[in-house]
Each structure stands twice: as C-alpha cells, then as structure tokens.
Amino acid sequence: TLVDSYHFKKNNGQEDILEKNLPTKQPNTRYKNSNYISNYYNLIDNRMKNYKRSIHKFENIIEKSNNNLIFQYNTIFEHDQETNLLDCQIENINKRPKYFLTLNNHDHAVYSIEHLLSALEALSIDNIEIQMENNSEIPIFDGSSMGWVNILQKNEVLPSISSSNLLVKDNYLKKARKFKFGSNRVLSLCDNDSFITYYPDKITRITVGLDYSLKSPIIGKQWYSYTVHQDDHYKWDIGSARMYIKSFDELYKAKDLGYFSNGIENCVNLPVFDRWVDDDQIRYLNSECARHEILDLIGALGLLNYNGNGGLPYGHIVAYKPNLELMVKFTKMLKENIII
C-alpha cells in the first residue's frame, strides 16, 4: 500500500504544508488502471489543500435563530422549562440510529452528535455546555471531526472547578488523574455479519475492518488499527477521515431524513462502484472508511465519559462492519460490565 507523509511548519500561528515525501513503494497491484495511478499523485497534493480551504467555511454554517437549546455533556442536570437542558448520556441516545446519533429526552432532541463527541473524547474534555441556535442538528462540517478539533484547540481548555476530578492541595488547584475503566472478560455483540468485540488489555486500541468488495469495490476490504497514546495524534490519524455512504440509494435516504444539511459541499465520500465521485477529497487511499468508523466508535464510547472519568476503556476493541446501532448497543453493554 502507499503511505504518504507530510512535514508541517508554523507560519504566523498557522500550520502550512512545507513538503511531502512521496512513497518509494510501488502501488498495489489491485490498481491496474494507469490513469488512476497517474491521478493519485495529484490527489495527494490536492486533498489537504481542499481541507485547508474548507476550514474557512466552518464559521458560516451555524445560522442565527430565536430558538435556543442547551446541550449538556457529561454533567447531570434536571430538566429546566426555560433553557431545555439535555444530559448527554447513553440512556438518552436513540436506540436505533441509522445515519447519525440522536440525543433526546422526549421533549427535545439533538441530531448528529457523534463527530462532536468523538472530538471531545479525543481531547479529554469531559465537562462542557454547548448552546445551540436555529435548529437541533450539530454541524458536520466537512464530514470529519477536524472542524471541531480545530475549534476546541483554539480555545484554552481549563480544569473545571465544579468537577470532582479536581483536587485542592496547599491552596492550589490540581487536576486529578483520570480513571479509565476496563473489564476482566471478553465481551462481544453481533448483528448478522457485523460484530464488535472487547478483549481485556492494558492499553487502549481500536481495530476496524470493512468488506464491501461486491457492493463498492473502491471501498473494498479495509482494516485499520489505532492505539491511543502510541500512534499519531487523533487529529491527524483519525479525526481527518471523512464519512462515507456506500451507495447513491443510501445517500438519498439520508438526505430525505435531513442529514448533510449542516455540512459543507462534498462533505461525504461517495463511491460509484469502482471509483469515487470526487477523488480529490479522499485523504487516505486504502483506509479512510475504516478510520471514520473508528472516529464514530470513539464518539459512541465517549458517552461513557462521566464525572471526570475517561470514556475510552483499557482493552482492545475489534469491530467488523460496525454500524451506529451496533455501537450504541455495545456501549450500553460495556457500561453494564465495566470495572473502574
């Protein structure tokens, strides 16, 4: 497989691409189309540039409105008739999500929260209040969580005085070490040919496999494994992977449900059997779809992040062709079997 690496330099507070080391290894023999191989090198140069241009569009997505909704993350609140508080816990997630996670309390709902939850968990943010205007759908930006990561990193992250994960020693505030949970036995959940399995371990690793060779050969068979605190930072390894739709039929169904309305143009990778509709927006040639499934799974596991404790467990989680519904069920199963 082809592996591309970038070098970055700081320029007036901005990160610019300085140069790119092209791989010396020959392309995989599965790509026998010479036109595809020749266009691949242009694809590498353009996909990160397109992302940098799209960053400037993020702030124009959320429109103003008179309808206010406050979204509470990992903090217990009682329902308030004036401010409409929603507690972000696994119990308040729609049990059968199709294309996005929905947070609701029977009176109000917030849609498409998985990318934001993934960014919050990756940045170890466990106490936050988000106010929403205009509608109840979280912006999906460019289809990845990089937009949220950039916005959150631009603001200083501070220890919360109200958090029980804060110690006071000699009149100084000190953030206590986070607890991370795990289990002492193997846990598995399956749905037809899809499954998610937890294996006890002393590190946090997530491995995802996909196989859509018959329906979408361009996606084909993908496997990707990400080890927290050992591999590259989430921002570059996982957070930049765009979401994908396996076919035009699923795209139309998702749009009928109102999905993608809060994203920029071309916010989803769309295959047409053995090619992509837009090759230039592909950021990882053989693994972007698997990486994005890891992104969604981190978002779902972030729902276990409570009272200053980490949401990602110690252990190795292996998922094959996972979907959001299976992720929610797996997260609930983990919550019933965790050991802190």
C-alpha positions as CSV (number, residue, x, y, z in Angstrom):
1,T,0.0,0.0,0.0
2,L,1.0,3.6,-0.5
3,V,1.9,5.7,2.6
4,D,2.3,9.4,2.3
5,S,3.9,11.7,4.9
6,Y,3.8,15.5,5.3
7,H,6.0,17.9,7.0
8,F,4.5,21.0,8.6
9,K,5.9,24.4,9.6
10,K,4.5,27.2,11.7
11,N,3.8,30.4,9.9
12,N,2.2,33.2,11.8
13,G,0.3,30.8,14.0
14,Q,-0.9,28.8,11.0
15,E,0.1,25.3,10.0
16,D,1.2,25.1,6.4
17,I,2.3,22.2,4.3
18,L,6.1,22.5,3.7
19,E,6.8,19.5,1.7
20,K,5.6,16.0,1.1
21,N,7.7,12.8,0.9
22,L,6.4,10.7,-1.9
23,P,6.4,6.9,-1.2
24,T,9.0,4.8,-2.9
25,K,7.0,1.6,-2.8
26,Q,5.1,0.7,-6.0
27,P,1.3,1.0,-6.0
28,N,-0.8,-2.1,-5.0
29,T,-1.4,-4.4,-8.0
30,R,-5.2,-4.1,-7.4
31,Y,-5.0,-0.6,-9.1
32,K,-4.2,-1.7,-12.6
33,N,-5.7,1.4,-14.2
34,S,-2.8,3.6,-15.3
35,N,-5.0,6.7,-15.3
36,Y,-6.0,6.1,-11.7
37,I,-2.3,5.7,-10.7
38,S,-1.2,8.8,-12.5
39,N,-4.0,10.8,-10.9
40,Y,-3.2,9.5,-7.5
41,Y,-0.2,11.9,-7.0
42,N,-2.3,14.9,-7.9
43,L,-4.9,13.6,-5.4
44,I,-2.3,13.6,-2.6
45,D,-1.4,17.2,-3.2
46,N,-5.0,18.4,-3.5
47,R,-6.8,16.7,-0.7
48,M,-5.1,18.5,2.2
49,K,-5.3,21.8,0.3
50,N,-9.0,21.3,-0.2
51,Y,-9.4,20.7,3.5
52,K,-7.5,23.9,4.4
53,R,-9.8,25.9,2.1
54,S,-12.9,24.3,3.7
55,I,-11.8,25.3,7.2
56,H,-12.7,28.9,6.4
57,K,-16.3,27.9,5.6
58,F,-17.0,26.3,9.0
59,E,-17.9,29.5,10.8
60,N,-20.6,30.3,8.3
61,I,-22.6,27.1,8.8
62,I,-24.4,27.9,12.1
63,E,-27.2,30.4,11.4
64,K,-28.9,32.7,13.9
65,S,-32.4,32.0,15.3
66,N,-34.7,32.7,18.2
67,N,-35.0,29.0,19.2
68,N,-32.4,28.2,21.9
69,L,-31.4,24.8,23.1
70,I,-28.6,24.0,25.6
71,F,-26.8,20.7,25.1
72,Q,-25.1,19.4,28.3
73,Y,-22.2,17.0,28.1
74,N,-21.3,14.6,30.9
75,T,-22.9,16.7,33.6
76,I,-26.1,15.9,35.5
77,F,-28.9,18.5,35.2
78,E,-32.6,18.4,35.8
79,H,-34.9,19.5,33.0
80,D,-35.4,23.2,33.0
81,Q,-38.6,24.6,31.4
82,E,-36.8,27.8,30.3
83,T,-33.5,26.5,29.0
84,N,-34.3,22.9,27.8
85,L,-31.3,21.1,29.3
86,L,-30.3,17.8,27.8
87,D,-28.0,15.4,29.6
88,C,-25.6,13.6,27.2
89,Q,-25.6,10.0,28.5
90,I,-26.0,6.7,26.7
91,E,-29.5,6.3,28.2
92,N,-30.7,9.4,26.3
93,I,-29.5,8.2,22.9
94,N,-31.9,6.9,20.2
95,K,-31.8,3.1,20.4
96,R,-31.9,2.5,16.7
97,P,-29.8,5.2,14.9
98,K,-29.4,4.8,11.2
99,Y,-27.1,7.6,9.8
100,F,-26.5,9.7,13.0
101,L,-26.7,9.6,16.8
102,T,-29.7,11.4,18.3
103,L,-29.8,12.7,21.9
104,N,-33.3,13.2,23.2
105,N,-35.4,13.5,26.4
106,H,-38.9,13.1,24.9
107,D,-39.4,16.8,24.7
108,H,-36.3,17.9,22.7
109,A,-33.7,16.2,20.5
110,V,-30.2,17.0,19.2
111,Y,-29.0,15.2,16.0
112,S,-25.6,14.2,14.5
113,I,-23.6,14.4,17.8
114,E,-21.2,11.6,17.0
115,H,-18.4,13.7,15.4
116,L,-18.5,16.3,18.2
117,L,-18.5,13.6,20.9
118,S,-15.5,11.9,19.2
119,A,-13.5,15.2,19.2
120,L,-14.4,15.9,22.9
121,E,-13.3,12.4,24.0
122,A,-10.1,12.6,21.9
123,L,-9.2,15.9,23.6
124,S,-10.1,14.6,27.1
125,I,-12.8,17.3,27.5
126,D,-15.3,15.9,30.0
127,N,-17.3,18.9,31.2
128,I,-18.8,21.3,28.7
129,E,-22.0,23.1,27.9
130,I,-23.0,23.8,24.3
131,Q,-25.7,26.3,23.3
132,M,-27.4,25.7,20.0
133,E,-29.4,28.1,17.8
134,N,-31.6,27.8,14.7
135,N,-32.1,24.0,14.7
136,S,-31.2,20.9,16.6
137,E,-28.6,19.4,14.3
138,I,-24.9,19.6,15.2
139,P,-22.9,20.9,12.2
140,I,-21.0,18.1,10.5
141,F,-18.6,20.5,8.7
142,D,-16.6,18.6,6.1
143,G,-17.8,15.1,7.2
144,S,-14.9,14.6,9.7
145,S,-14.3,15.8,13.2
146,M,-11.4,18.1,12.3
147,G,-13.6,21.2,12.4
148,W,-14.5,20.5,16.0
149,V,-10.9,19.6,16.9
150,N,-9.6,22.9,15.5
151,I,-12.3,25.0,17.2
152,L,-11.8,23.3,20.5
153,Q,-8.0,23.7,20.3
154,K,-8.2,27.4,19.5
155,N,-9.8,27.9,22.9
156,E,-8.0,27.2,26.2
157,V,-9.1,24.1,27.9
158,L,-9.2,24.6,31.7
159,P,-9.8,22.3,34.7
160,S,-13.4,22.6,35.9
161,I,-13.8,23.8,39.5
162,S,-17.1,22.0,39.7
163,S,-15.6,18.7,38.6
164,S,-15.0,16.0,41.2
165,N,-11.8,15.3,39.2
166,L,-10.1,18.4,40.7
167,L,-8.0,18.4,43.8
168,V,-7.2,21.3,46.1
169,K,-3.8,20.9,47.8
170,D,-1.9,23.7,49.6
171,N,-4.4,26.3,48.2
172,Y,-3.5,25.2,44.6
173,L,-5.9,23.6,42.2
174,K,-4.6,20.4,40.7
175,K,-6.3,18.2,38.2
176,A,-6.5,14.6,39.5
177,R,-5.6,11.7,37.3
178,K,-8.4,10.4,35.2
179,F,-9.9,7.0,35.9
180,K,-10.2,4.6,33.0
181,F,-12.3,1.6,33.1
182,G,-12.0,-1.9,31.7
183,S,-13.4,-5.4,32.0
184,N,-11.8,-8.7,33.0
185,R,-13.6,-10.8,30.4
186,V,-14.3,-10.9,26.7
187,L,-17.5,-9.1,25.6
188,S,-19.0,-9.5,22.1
189,L,-22.0,-8.3,20.3
190,C,-23.0,-9.2,16.7
191,D,-25.7,-8.3,14.2
192,N,-25.8,-10.6,11.1
193,D,-22.2,-10.5,9.8
194,S,-21.3,-7.4,11.8
195,F,-19.7,-7.6,15.3
196,I,-17.9,-5.6,17.9
197,T,-15.7,-7.5,20.5
198,Y,-13.9,-6.3,23.6
199,Y,-10.7,-8.0,24.7
200,P,-9.1,-7.1,28.1
201,D,-5.8,-5.4,27.7
202,K,-3.5,-2.8,29.5
203,I,-3.7,-0.3,26.6
204,T,-6.5,1.2,24.6
205,R,-6.6,0.0,21.0
206,I,-9.4,0.0,18.4
207,T,-9.3,-2.1,15.2
208,V,-12.0,-1.8,12.5
209,G,-12.4,-4.0,9.4
210,L,-14.7,-3.5,6.4
211,D,-15.6,-5.6,3.4
212,Y,-17.8,-4.0,0.7
213,S,-16.0,-5.6,-2.3
214,L,-19.2,-6.7,-4.0
215,K,-21.3,-3.5,-3.5
216,S,-18.5,-0.9,-3.6
217,P,-15.2,-2.3,-4.9
218,I,-13.5,1.1,-4.5
219,I,-14.0,0.7,-0.7
220,G,-13.1,-3.0,-0.9
221,K,-11.5,-4.6,2.1
222,Q,-10.1,-2.2,4.7
223,W,-8.5,-2.8,8.1
224,Y,-7.1,-0.1,10.3
225,S,-5.9,-0.2,14.0
226,Y,-5.4,2.8,16.2
227,T,-3.7,2.7,19.6
228,V,-4.4,5.7,21.8
229,H,-1.3,7.4,23.2
230,Q,1.0,5.4,21.0
231,D,0.1,6.3,17.4
232,D,0.0,9.7,15.9
233,H,-2.4,12.2,17.4
234,Y,-6.1,11.7,16.8
235,K,-6.3,14.9,14.8
236,W,-4.1,13.6,12.0
237,D,-4.7,9.8,12.2
238,I,-8.5,9.6,12.8
239,G,-10.2,13.0,13.1
240,S,-9.5,14.0,9.5
241,A,-11.2,10.9,8.0
242,R,-14.4,11.9,6.2
243,M,-17.7,10.0,6.5
244,Y,-18.8,7.9,3.6
245,I,-22.0,6.5,2.1
246,K,-21.9,3.1,0.4
247,S,-24.3,3.9,-2.5
248,F,-26.5,6.6,-4.0
249,D,-29.6,4.9,-2.6
250,E,-28.3,5.4,0.9
251,L,-27.4,9.0,0.1
252,Y,-30.9,9.8,-1.0
253,K,-32.4,8.1,2.1
254,A,-30.0,10.1,4.4
255,K,-30.9,13.4,2.6
256,D,-34.6,12.6,3.0
257,L,-34.0,12.5,6.7
258,G,-32.4,15.9,6.6
259,Y,-28.8,14.7,7.0
260,F,-25.9,16.7,5.4
261,S,-27.9,19.9,5.7
262,N,-25.3,21.3,8.2
263,G,-22.2,20.3,6.2
264,I,-20.2,22.0,3.5
265,E,-20.4,20.9,-0.1
266,N,-18.9,17.4,-0.7
267,C,-18.9,16.6,3.0
268,V,-19.3,12.8,2.3
269,N,-17.2,10.4,0.3
270,L,-19.5,8.8,-2.3
271,P,-18.4,5.7,-4.3
272,V,-19.7,4.8,-7.8
273,F,-18.9,1.1,-7.8
274,D,-15.1,1.1,-8.6
275,R,-14.4,4.8,-8.3
276,W,-15.1,7.8,-6.1
277,V,-17.3,10.6,-7.3
278,D,-14.5,13.1,-6.3
279,D,-11.1,11.6,-6.0
280,D,-9.6,14.9,-4.8
281,Q,-11.3,14.8,-1.4
282,I,-10.0,11.3,-0.5
283,R,-7.4,11.7,2.3
284,Y,-6.4,8.1,2.9
285,L,-6.4,5.9,-0.1
286,N,-7.0,2.4,1.4
287,S,-8.2,3.2,4.9
288,E,-10.3,6.3,5.1
289,C,-13.6,4.5,5.6
290,A,-12.2,2.2,8.3
291,R,-10.7,5.3,10.0
292,H,-14.0,7.0,10.1
293,E,-15.7,4.0,11.7
294,I,-13.1,4.3,14.5
295,L,-14.0,8.0,14.7
296,D,-17.7,7.2,15.2
297,L,-16.9,4.4,17.7
298,I,-14.8,6.8,19.8
299,G,-17.8,9.2,19.8
300,A,-20.1,6.4,21.0
301,L,-17.7,5.3,23.7
302,G,-17.4,8.9,24.8
303,L,-20.9,8.5,26.2
304,L,-19.3,6.5,29.0
305,N,-17.2,9.5,29.9
306,Y,-18.8,10.7,33.2
307,N,-17.8,12.7,36.3
308,G,-14.3,13.3,35.1
309,N,-13.5,9.7,34.0
310,G,-12.3,8.7,30.6
311,G,-14.8,7.2,28.1
312,L,-12.3,5.0,26.2
313,P,-11.7,1.8,28.1
314,Y,-8.5,-0.1,28.6
315,G,-8.7,-3.0,26.2
316,H,-8.7,-4.0,22.5
317,I,-11.9,-3.4,20.7
318,V,-12.2,-5.2,17.4
319,A,-15.2,-4.2,15.1
320,Y,-16.1,-5.7,11.7
321,K,-18.5,-3.7,9.5
322,P,-19.9,-1.8,12.5
323,N,-22.9,0.5,12.3
324,L,-24.2,3.2,14.7
325,E,-27.0,1.0,16.1
326,L,-24.5,-1.8,17.0
327,M,-22.1,0.8,18.5
328,V,-24.9,2.1,20.8
329,K,-25.8,-1.4,21.9
330,F,-22.1,-2.2,22.5
331,T,-21.6,0.9,24.6
332,K,-24.6,0.0,26.8
333,M,-23.2,-3.5,27.2
334,L,-19.8,-2.1,28.2
335,K,-21.4,0.2,30.8
336,E,-23.1,-2.8,32.5
337,N,-19.8,-4.7,32.7
338,I,-17.1,-2.1,33.4
339,I,-14.7,-2.1,36.3
340,I,-13.1,1.2,37.3
